CSV table of C-alpha atoms in Angstrom, one decimal:
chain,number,residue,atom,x,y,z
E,1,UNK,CA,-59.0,52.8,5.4
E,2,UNK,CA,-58.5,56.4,4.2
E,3,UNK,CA,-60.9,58.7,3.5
E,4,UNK,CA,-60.7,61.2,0.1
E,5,UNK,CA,-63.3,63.7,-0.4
E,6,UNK,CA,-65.7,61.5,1.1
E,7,UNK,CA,-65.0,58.9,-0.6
E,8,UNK,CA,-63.6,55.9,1.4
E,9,UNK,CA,-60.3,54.1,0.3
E,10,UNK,CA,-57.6,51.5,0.9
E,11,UNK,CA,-54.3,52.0,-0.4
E,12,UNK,CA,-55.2,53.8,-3.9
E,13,UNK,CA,-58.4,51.9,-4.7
E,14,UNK,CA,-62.0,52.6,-3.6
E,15,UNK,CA,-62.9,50.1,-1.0
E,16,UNK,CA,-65.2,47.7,-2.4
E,17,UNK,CA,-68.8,47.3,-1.1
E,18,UNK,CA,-72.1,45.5,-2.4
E,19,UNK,CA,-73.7,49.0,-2.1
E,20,UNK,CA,-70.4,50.4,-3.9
E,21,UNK,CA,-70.1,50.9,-7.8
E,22,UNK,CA,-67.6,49.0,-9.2
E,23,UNK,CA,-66.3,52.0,-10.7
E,24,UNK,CA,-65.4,55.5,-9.8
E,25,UNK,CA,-65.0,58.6,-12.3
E,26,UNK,CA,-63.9,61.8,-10.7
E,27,UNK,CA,-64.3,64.2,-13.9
E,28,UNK,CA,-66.0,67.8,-14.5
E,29,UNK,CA,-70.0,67.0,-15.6
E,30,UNK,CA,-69.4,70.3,-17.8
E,31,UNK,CA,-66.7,70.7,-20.4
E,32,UNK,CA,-64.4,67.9,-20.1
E,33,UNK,CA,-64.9,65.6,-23.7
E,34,UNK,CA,-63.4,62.4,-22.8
E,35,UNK,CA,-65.5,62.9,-19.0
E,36,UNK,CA,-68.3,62.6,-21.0
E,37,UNK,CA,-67.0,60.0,-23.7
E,38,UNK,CA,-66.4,57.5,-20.3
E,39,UNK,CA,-69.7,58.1,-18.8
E,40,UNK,CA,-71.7,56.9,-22.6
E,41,UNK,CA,-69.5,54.2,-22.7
E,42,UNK,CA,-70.0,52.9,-19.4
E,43,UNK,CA,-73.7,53.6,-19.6
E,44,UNK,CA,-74.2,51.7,-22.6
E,45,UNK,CA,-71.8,48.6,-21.6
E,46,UNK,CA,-74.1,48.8,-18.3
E,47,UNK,CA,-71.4,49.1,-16.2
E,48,UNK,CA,-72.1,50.4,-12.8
E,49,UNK,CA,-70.5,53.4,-11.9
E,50,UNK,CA,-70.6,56.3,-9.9
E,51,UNK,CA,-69.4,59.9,-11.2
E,52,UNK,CA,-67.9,62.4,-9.1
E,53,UNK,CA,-68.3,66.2,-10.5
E,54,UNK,CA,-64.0,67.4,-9.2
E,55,UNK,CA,-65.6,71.1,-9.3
E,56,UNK,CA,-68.6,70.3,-6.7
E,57,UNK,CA,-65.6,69.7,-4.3
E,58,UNK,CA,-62.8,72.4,-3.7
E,59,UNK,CA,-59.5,71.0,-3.6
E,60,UNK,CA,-60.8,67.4,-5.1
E,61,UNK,CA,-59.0,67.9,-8.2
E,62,UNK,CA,-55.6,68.7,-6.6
E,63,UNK,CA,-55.9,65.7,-4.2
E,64,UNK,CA,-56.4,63.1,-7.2
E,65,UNK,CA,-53.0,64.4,-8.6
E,66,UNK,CA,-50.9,64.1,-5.1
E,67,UNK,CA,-53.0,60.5,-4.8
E,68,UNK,CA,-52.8,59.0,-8.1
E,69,UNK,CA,-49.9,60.9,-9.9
E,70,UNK,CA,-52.8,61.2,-12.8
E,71,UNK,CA,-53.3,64.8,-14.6
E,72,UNK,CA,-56.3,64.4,-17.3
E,73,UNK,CA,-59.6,64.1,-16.4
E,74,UNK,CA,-61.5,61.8,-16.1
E,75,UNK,CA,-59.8,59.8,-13.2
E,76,UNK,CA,-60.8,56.2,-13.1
E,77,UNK,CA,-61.0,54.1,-10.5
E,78,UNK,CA,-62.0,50.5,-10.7
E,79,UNK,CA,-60.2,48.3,-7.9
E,80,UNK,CA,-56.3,48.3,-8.3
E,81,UNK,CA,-56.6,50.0,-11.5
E,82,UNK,CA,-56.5,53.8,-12.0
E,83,UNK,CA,-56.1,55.7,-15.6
E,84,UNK,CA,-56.6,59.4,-16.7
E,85,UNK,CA,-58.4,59.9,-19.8
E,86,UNK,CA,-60.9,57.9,-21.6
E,87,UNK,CA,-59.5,54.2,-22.2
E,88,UNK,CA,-61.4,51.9,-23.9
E,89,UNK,CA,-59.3,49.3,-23.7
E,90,UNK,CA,-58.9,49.4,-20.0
E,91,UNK,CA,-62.5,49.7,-19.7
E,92,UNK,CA,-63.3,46.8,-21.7
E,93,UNK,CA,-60.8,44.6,-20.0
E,94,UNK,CA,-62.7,45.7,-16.7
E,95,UNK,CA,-65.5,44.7,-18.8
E,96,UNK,CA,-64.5,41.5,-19.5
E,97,UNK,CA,-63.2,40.8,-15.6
E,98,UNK,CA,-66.9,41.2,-14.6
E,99,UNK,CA,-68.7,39.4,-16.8
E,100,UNK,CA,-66.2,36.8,-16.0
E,101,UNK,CA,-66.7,36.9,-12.6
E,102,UNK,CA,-70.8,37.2,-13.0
C-alpha cells in the first residue's frame, strides 16, 4: 500500500474500506464546472463519495498527473477505474455495479 496525499492506495486505486467512500473526486471546490457537475450527480444518485479540494494540498494536482496520466479535473477514482472529467456514463455504470452488488 502507497500512500498519496494522504490518501492510502494499492496500485492506482484507493484501497477499499467499510469506513472508505466508494468513490474518490480530487477536483478544485471553486471554479472547476464539471468538479461541480460530478459532485450533484453523485449527490443526487446517492452515491457515496468523498471530495478532495487539489488546491488545499500543494503539489496534489501534479501528483495525480504523474499517477494517473489524467489532465482535467475532476479526477475519479472508483476501484480499478480512473477518468478525468465529468462522465456520466462511467458513473452510471459504477452506478449500476453497486446496486448490483447491494
Amino acid at each position: 500500500m502507497q500512500q498519496l496525499h494522504g490518501h492510502t492506495t494499492i496500485g492506482n486505486a484507493i484501497a477499499p474500506t467499510s469506513e472508505r467512500p466508494s468513490v474518490i473526486v480530487y477536483g478544485r471546490e471553486h471554479g472547476c464546472m464539471q468538479c461541480r457537475i460530478t459532485k450533484n450527480w453523485l449527490k443526487r444518485k446517492r452515491v457515496p463519495f468523498t471530495f478532495v479540494d487539489v488546491d488545499d494540498e500543494p503539489g496534489l494536482a501534479d501528483d495525480l498527473v504523474k499517477r494517473y496520466g489524467v489532465t482535467s479535473l475532476p479526477v475519479c477514482v472508483a476501484g480499478d477505474e480512473v477518468w478525468g472529467g465529468f462522465s456520466e456514463s462511467r458513473l452510471t455504470s459504477l452506478l449500476e455495479l453497486e446496486q448490483m452488488s447491494a
